[in-house]
Coordinates of C-alpha atoms and ligand atoms in Angstrom, one line a residue:
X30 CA -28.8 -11.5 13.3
X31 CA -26.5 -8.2 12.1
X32 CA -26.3 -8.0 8.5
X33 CA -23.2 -6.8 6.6
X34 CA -24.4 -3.3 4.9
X35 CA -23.0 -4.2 1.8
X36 CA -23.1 -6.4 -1.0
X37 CA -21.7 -9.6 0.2
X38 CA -21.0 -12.5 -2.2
X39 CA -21.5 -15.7 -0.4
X40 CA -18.0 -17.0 -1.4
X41 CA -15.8 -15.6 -4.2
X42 CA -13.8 -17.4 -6.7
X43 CA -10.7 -17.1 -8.4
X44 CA -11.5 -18.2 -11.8
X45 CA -9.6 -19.2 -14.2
X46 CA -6.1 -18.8 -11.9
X47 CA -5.1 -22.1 -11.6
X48 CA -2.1 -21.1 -9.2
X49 CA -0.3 -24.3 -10.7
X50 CA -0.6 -23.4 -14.0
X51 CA -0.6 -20.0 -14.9
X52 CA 3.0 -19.3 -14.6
X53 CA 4.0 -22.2 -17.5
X54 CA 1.3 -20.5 -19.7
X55 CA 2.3 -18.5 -22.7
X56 CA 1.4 -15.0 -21.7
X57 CA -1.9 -14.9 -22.8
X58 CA -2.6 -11.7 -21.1
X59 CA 0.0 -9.4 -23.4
X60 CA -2.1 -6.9 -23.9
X61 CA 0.6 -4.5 -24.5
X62 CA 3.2 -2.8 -22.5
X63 CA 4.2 0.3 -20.5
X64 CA 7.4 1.8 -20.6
X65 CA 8.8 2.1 -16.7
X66 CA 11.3 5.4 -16.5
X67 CA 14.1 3.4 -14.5
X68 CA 17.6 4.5 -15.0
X69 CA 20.3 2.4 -17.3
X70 CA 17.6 2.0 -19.8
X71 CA 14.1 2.2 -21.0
X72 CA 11.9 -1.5 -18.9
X73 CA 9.3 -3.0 -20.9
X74 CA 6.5 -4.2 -18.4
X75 CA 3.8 -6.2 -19.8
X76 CA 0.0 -4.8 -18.9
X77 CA -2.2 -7.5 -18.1
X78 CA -6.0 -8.0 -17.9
X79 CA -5.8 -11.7 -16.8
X80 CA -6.5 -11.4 -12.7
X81 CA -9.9 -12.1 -11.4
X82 CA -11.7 -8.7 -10.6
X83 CA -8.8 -6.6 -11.9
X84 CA -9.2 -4.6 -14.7
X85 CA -5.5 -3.7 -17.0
X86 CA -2.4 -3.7 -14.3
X87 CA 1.1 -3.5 -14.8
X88 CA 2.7 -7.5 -14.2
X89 CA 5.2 -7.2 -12.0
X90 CA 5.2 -11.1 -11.5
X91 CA 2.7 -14.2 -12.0
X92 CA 2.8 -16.2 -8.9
X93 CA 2.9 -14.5 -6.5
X94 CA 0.3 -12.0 -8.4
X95 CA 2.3 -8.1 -8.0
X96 CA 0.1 -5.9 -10.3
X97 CA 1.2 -2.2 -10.4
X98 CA -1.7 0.4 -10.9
X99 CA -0.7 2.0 -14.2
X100 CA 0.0 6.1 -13.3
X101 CA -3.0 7.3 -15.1
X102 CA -5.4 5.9 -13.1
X103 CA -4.5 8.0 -9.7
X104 CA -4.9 10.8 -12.8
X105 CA -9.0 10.3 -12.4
X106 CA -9.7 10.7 -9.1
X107 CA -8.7 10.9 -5.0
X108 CA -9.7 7.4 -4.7
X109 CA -8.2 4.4 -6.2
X110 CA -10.9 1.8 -8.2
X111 CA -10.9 -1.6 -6.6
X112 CA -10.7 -3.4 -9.8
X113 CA -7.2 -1.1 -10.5
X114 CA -5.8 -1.0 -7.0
X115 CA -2.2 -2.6 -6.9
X116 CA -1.8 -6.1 -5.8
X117 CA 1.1 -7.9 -3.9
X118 CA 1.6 -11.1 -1.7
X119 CA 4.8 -12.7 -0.5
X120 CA 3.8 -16.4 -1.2
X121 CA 2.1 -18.3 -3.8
X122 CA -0.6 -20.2 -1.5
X123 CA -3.3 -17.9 -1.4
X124 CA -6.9 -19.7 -0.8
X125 CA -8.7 -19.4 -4.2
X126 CA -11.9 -19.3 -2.8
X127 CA -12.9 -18.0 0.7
X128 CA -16.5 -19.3 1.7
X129 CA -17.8 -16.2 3.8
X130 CA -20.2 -18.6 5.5
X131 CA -18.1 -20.7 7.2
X132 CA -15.0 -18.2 7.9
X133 CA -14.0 -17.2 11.4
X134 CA -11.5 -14.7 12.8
X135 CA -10.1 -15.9 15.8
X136 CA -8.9 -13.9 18.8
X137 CA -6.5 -15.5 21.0
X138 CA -3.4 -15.4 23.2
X139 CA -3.5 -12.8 26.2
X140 CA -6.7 -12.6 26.3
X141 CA -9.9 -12.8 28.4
X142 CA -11.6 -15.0 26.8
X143 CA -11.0 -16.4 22.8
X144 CA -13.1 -15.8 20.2
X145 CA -14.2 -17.2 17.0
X146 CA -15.9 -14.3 15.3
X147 CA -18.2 -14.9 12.0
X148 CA -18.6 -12.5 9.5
X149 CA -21.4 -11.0 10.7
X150 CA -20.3 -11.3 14.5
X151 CA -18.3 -8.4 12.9
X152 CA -20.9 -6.8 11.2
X153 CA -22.3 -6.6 14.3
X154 CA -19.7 -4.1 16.3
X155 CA -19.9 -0.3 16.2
X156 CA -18.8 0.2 12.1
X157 CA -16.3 2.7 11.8
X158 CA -14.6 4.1 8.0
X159 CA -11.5 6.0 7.1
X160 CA -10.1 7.1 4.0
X161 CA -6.2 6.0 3.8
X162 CA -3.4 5.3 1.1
X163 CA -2.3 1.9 1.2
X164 CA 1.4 1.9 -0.1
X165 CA 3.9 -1.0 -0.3
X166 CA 6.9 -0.2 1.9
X167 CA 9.1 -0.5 -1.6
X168 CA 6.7 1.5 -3.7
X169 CA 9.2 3.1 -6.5
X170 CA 11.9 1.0 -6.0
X171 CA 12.6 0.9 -9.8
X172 CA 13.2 4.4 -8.8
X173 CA 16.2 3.9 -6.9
X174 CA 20.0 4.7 -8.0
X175 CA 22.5 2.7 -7.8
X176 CA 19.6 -0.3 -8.4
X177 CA 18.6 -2.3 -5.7
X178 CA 16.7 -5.9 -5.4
X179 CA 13.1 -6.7 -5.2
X180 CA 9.7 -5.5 -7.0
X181 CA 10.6 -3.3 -9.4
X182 CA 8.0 -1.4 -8.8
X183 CA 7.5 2.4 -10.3
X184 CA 4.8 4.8 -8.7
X185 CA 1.8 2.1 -8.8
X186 CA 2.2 0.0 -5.6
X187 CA 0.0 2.3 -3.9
X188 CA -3.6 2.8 -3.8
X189 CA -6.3 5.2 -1.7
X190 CA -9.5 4.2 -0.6
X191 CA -12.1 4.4 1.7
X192 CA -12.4 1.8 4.3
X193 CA -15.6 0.3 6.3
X194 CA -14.9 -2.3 8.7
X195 CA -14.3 -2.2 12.7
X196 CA -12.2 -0.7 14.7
X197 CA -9.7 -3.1 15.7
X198 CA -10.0 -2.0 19.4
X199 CA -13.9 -2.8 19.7
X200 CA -12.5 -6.3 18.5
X201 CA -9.9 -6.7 21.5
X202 CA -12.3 -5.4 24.1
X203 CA -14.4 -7.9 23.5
X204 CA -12.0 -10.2 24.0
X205 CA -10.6 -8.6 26.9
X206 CA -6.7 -8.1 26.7
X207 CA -5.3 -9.0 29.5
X208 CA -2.8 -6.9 31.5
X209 CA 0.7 -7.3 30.3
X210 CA -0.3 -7.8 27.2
X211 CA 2.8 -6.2 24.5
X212 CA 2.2 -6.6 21.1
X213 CA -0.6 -8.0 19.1
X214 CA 0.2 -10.3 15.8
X215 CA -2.1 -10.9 12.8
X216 CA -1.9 -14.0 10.2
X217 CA -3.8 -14.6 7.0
X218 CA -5.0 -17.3 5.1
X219 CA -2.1 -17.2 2.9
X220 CA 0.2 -19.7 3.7
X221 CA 4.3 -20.3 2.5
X222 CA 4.7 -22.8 -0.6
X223 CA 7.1 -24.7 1.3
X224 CA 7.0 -25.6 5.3
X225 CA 10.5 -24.4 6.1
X226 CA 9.2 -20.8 4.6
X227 CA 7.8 -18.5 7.5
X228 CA 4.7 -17.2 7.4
X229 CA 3.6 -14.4 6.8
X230 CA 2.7 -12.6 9.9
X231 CA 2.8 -9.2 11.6
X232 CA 2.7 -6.8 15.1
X233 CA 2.0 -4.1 15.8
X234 CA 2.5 -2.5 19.5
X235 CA -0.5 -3.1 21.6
X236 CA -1.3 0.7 22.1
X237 CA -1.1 1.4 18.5
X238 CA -3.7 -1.7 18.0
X239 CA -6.0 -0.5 20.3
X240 CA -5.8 3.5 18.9
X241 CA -9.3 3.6 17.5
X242 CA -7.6 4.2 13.6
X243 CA -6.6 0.7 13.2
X244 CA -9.9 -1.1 11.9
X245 CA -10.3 -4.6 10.1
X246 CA -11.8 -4.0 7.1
X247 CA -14.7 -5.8 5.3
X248 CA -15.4 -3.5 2.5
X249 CA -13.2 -0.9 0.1
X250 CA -14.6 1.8 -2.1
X251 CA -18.5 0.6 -0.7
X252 CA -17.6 -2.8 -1.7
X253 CA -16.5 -6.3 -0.7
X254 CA -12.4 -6.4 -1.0
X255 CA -11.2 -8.2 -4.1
X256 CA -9.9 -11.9 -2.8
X257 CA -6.5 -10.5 -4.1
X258 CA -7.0 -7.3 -2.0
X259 CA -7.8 -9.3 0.9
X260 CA -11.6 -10.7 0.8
X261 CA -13.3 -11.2 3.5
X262 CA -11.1 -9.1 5.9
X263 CA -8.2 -7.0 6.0
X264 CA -6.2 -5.3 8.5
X265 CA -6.0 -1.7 7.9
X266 CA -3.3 0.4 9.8
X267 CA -3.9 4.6 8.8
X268 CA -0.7 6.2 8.0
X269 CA 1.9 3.1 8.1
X270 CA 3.2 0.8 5.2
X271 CA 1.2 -1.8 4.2
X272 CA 3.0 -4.6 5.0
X273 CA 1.0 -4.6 8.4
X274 CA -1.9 -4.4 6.6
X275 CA -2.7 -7.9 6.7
X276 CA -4.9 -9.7 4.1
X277 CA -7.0 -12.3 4.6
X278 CA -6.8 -11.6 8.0
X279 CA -8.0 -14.8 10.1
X280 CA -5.9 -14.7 13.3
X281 CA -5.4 -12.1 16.0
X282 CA -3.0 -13.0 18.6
X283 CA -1.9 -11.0 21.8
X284 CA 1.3 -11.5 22.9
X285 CA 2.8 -11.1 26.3
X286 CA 6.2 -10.9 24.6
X287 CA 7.8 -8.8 21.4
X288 CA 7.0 -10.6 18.3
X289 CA 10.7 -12.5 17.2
X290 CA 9.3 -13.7 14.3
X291 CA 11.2 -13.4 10.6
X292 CA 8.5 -10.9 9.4
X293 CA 9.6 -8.4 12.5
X294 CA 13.0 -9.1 13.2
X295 CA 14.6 -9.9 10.0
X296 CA 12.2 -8.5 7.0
X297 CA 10.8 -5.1 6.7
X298 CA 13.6 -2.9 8.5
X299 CA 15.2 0.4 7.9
X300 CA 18.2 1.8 9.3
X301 CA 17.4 3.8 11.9
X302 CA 18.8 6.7 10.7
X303 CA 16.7 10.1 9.5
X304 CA 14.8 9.6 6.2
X305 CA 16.0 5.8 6.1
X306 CA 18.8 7.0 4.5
X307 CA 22.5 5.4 4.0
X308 CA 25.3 5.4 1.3
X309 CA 25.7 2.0 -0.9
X310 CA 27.6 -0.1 1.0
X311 CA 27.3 1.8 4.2
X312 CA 27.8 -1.5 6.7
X313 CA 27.0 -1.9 10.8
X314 CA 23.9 0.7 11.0
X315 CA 21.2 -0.4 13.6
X316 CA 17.9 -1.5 12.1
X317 CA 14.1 -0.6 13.1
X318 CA 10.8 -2.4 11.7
X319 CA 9.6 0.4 9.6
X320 CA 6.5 2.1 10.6
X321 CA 5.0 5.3 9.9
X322 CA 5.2 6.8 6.1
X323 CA 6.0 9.9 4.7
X324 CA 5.0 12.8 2.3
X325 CA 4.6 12.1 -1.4
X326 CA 3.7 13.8 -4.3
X327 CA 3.2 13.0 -7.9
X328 CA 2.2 14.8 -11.4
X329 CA -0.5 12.7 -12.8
X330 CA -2.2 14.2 -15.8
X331 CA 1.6 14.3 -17.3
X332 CA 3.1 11.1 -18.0
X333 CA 7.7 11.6 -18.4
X334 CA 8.7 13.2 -22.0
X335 CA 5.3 14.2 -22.1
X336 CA 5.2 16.6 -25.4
X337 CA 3.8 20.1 -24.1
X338 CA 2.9 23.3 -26.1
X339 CA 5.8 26.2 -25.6
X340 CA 4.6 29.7 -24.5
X341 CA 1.3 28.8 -23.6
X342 CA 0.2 28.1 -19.4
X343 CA 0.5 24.6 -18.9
X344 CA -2.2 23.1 -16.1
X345 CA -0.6 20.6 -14.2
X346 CA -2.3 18.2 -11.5
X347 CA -2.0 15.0 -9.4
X348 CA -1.7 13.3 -6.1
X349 CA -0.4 14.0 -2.8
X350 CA -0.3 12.5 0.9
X351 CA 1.0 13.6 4.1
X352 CA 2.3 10.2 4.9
X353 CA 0.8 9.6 8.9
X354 CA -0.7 12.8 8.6
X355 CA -2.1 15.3 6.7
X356 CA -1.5 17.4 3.6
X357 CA -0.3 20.9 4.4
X358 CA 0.8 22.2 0.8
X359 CA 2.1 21.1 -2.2
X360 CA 4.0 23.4 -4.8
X361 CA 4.6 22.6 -8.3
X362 CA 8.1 24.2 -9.6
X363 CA 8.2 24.7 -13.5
X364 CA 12.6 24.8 -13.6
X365 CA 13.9 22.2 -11.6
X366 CA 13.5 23.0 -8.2
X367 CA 14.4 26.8 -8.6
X368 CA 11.3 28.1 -8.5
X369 CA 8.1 26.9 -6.1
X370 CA 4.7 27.9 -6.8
X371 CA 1.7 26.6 -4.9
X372 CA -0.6 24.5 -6.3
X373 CA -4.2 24.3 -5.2
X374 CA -5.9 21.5 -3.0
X375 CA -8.5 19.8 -3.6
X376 CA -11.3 18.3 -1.1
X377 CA -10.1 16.5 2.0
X378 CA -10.9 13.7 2.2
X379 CA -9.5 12.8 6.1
X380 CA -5.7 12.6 7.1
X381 CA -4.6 9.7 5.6
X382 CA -6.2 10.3 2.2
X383 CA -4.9 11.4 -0.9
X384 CA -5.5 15.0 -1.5
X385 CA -6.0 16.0 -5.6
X386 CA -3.9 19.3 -6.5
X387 CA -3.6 21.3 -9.6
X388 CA -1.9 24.7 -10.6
X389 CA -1.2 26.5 -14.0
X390 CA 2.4 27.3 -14.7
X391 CA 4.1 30.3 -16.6
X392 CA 4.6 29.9 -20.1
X393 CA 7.1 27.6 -21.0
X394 CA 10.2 28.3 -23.8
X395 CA 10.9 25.6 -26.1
X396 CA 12.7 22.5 -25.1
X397 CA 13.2 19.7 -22.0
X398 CA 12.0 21.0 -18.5
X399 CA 12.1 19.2 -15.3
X400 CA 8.6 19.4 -13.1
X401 CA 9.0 18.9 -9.8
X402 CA 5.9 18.5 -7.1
X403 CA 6.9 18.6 -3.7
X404 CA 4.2 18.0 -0.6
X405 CA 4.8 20.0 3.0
X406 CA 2.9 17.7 6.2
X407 CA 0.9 19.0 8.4
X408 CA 3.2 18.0 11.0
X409 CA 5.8 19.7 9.1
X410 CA 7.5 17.0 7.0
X411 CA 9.0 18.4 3.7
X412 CA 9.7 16.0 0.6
X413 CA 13.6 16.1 0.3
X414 CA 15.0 17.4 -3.1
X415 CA 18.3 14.8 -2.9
X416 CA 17.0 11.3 -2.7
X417 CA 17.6 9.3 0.3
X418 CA 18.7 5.4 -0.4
X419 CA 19.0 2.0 1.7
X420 CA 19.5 -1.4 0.5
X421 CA 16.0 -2.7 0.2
X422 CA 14.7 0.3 -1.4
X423 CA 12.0 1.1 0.9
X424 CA 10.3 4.5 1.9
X425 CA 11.5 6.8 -1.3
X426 CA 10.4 10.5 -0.3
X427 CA 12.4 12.6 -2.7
X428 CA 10.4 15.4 -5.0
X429 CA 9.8 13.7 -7.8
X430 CA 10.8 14.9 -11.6
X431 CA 8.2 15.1 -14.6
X432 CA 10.5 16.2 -17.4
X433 CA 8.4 17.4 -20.5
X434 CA 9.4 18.4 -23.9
X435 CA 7.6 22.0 -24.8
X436 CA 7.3 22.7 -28.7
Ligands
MTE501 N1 -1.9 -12.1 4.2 C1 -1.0 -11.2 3.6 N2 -1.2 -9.9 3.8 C2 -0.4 -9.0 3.2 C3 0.7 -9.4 2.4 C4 0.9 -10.8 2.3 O1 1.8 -11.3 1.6 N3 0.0 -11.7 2.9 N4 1.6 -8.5 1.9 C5 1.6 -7.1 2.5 C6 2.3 -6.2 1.7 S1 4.0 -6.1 1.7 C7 1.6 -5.2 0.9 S2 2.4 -4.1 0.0 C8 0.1 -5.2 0.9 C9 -0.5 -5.1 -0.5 O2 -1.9 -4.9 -0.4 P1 -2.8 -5.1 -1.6 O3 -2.4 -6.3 -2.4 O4 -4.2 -5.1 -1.2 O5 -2.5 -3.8 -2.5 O6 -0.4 -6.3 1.6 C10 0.2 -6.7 2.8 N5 -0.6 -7.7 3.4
MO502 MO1 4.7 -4.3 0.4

């Protein structure tokens, strides 16, 4: 029998988060607070250490768990630690134990023949492993002006890391799609608190499923997921939001038909319009699912109103991604956006990776100065300098703003 090459507990636990519970609790898990940079006012978040194999997160919310990954840890390297990568689920039934023994994936709908794959009926296909961010669709909503609802997320719903699984195709050909076939759907363990509720569930277009890049995971990083990253199996989709990457995954479904469901027709859509981009209030535009991402940037090693030393060079560093592609160049601008300079990449790590970059700046005069970082695609793509807004705040692109205080 195939064995899993890694490290494979026979069934993990969430200890100690008793899902009916933990939310009546005094908050135990204060172990301080981060200040979020949102406009109209300095945010308190709590920073907790309280989630089974997570080590200190930014609470977003208790039940649902949405931990944030606090900005300095994207400051220590191009991948993102399991036990710090950013958490989020839409409802509050997630299993609190998954036995990997006695877990199946099923493959149904238009298919040859069904299957009920075990864990190491997995383990078994062709492995396959890409490096690829993993970013919430409404990662720096906080960010957005005039406010809009949801996660209020800063920088820190997003992660990078390196994936080992299967290729999702290897997985449909040996269940033999049948012809016709339009979309494939994927459900998780997870299930709605209430029936009424919908599931959560998602599609993707049959020829992007079977693309060789979209894999179901079974490890991160070299390791087993987290349960609240996903344990046993997640879907992993290179380049696109993660709200198709599907945790828990335990159901793969082809369907002769587009997928009508509340997750594809009414969540999780953009206007259709360049950047995702429409005024406040703007009424009537037409709506897509969203999809592919786009470039980001960030200054890590600088946190905002960082204090910086005047008329000396100041190093700067941090993150950047291509979005569904890779990273052609970043520049770092010491004035606002007057004045680009490039910074220096670091290695590559594959397309859908984060790539590290640093430069040294002139010299600063005393006083407040606005950093900017802005990332260039491969396939072109530039960061936009105004910032682009829609009423879920989903895909933010804009070059982001460090400002420091040199003395
Ligand atoms: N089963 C399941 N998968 C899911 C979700 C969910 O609610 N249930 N949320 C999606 C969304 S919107 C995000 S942002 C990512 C978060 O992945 P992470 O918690 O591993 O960081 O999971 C995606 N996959
Ligand atoms: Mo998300």
């Amino acid at each position: 029998m195939p064995h899993l090459h890694i490290p494979l507990n026979r069934r993990i636990l969430l200890r100690g988060f008793g899902l009916g519970g933990i939310a009546a609790t005094a908050p135990a898990w204060a172990a301080g607070s981060v200040r979020l940079p949102l406009p109209g006012g300095p945010e308190e978040r709590t920073l907790t250490t309280n989630f089974p194999g997570k080590g200190q997160m930014i609470l977003q919310r208790t039940r649902p768990p949405l931990l944030e990954t606090p900005l300095e840890v994207f400051d220590q390297g191009v991948f993102t630690p399991n036990d710090r990568f950013f958490v989020r689920w839409h409802w509050a039934s997630i299993p609190t134990e998954v036995d990997a023994q006695d877990f199946r994936l099923k493959v149904r709908g238009h298919v040859g023949r069904e299957l009920s794959l075990s864990l190491d009926d997995i383990a078994g296909l062709p492995r396959f492993e890409i490096a690829a961010v993993n970013q919430c669709s409404g990662n720096a909503r906080g960010l957005f002006e005039p406010r809009v609802v949801g996660a209020q997320w800063a920088n820190g719903s997003m992660g990078n890391a390196r994936w080992t699984g299967v290729r999702l195709k290897d997985v449909l050909d040996s269940a033999g799609v049948k012809s016709g076939a339009v979309q494939v759907r994927f459900n998780g363990l997870d299930e709605p608190v209430v029936d009424e509720a919908p599931d959560f569930k998602k599609s993707l277009d049959i020829d992007h499923a079977r693309d060789g890049e979209v894999m179901i995971a079974y490890a991160m990083n070299g390791e087993q997921l987290p349960l609240l990253n996903g344990f046993p199996l997640r879907l992993v989709v290179p380049g696109w939001y993660s709200t198709y990457w599907v945790k828990m995954l335990s159901d793969v479904e082809v369907l002769d038909y587009e997928d009508e469901q509340f997750w594809m027709k009414t969540a999780y859509r953009i206007p259709d319009t360049a950047g995702a981009n429409v005024l406040p209030g703007e009424k009537g535009y037409p709506t897509i699912p969203i999809n592919r991402m786009v470039p980001r940037s960030l200054l890590t090693n600088l946190p905002a109103e960082a204090s910086v030393r005047a008329g000396a060079p100041l190093d700067v560093r941090g993150i950047a991604f291509g979005g569904d592609c890779g990273v052609k160049a970043v520049e770092v601008s010491p004035d606002g956006g007057r004045n680009w300079m490039p910074a220096s990449l670091g290695t590559d790590e594959g397309t859908y990776s984060f790539r590290r970059f640093e430069a040294r700046l002139p010299a600063l005069a005393p006083g407040r100065h606005d950093l900017k970082v802005r990332c260039t695609s491969t396939k072109g793509a530039v960061q936009p300098l105004e910032p682009t807004w829609n009423p879920n705040g989903f895909m933010r692109s804009v070059v982001e703003t460090t400002p420091v205080i040199a003395s």
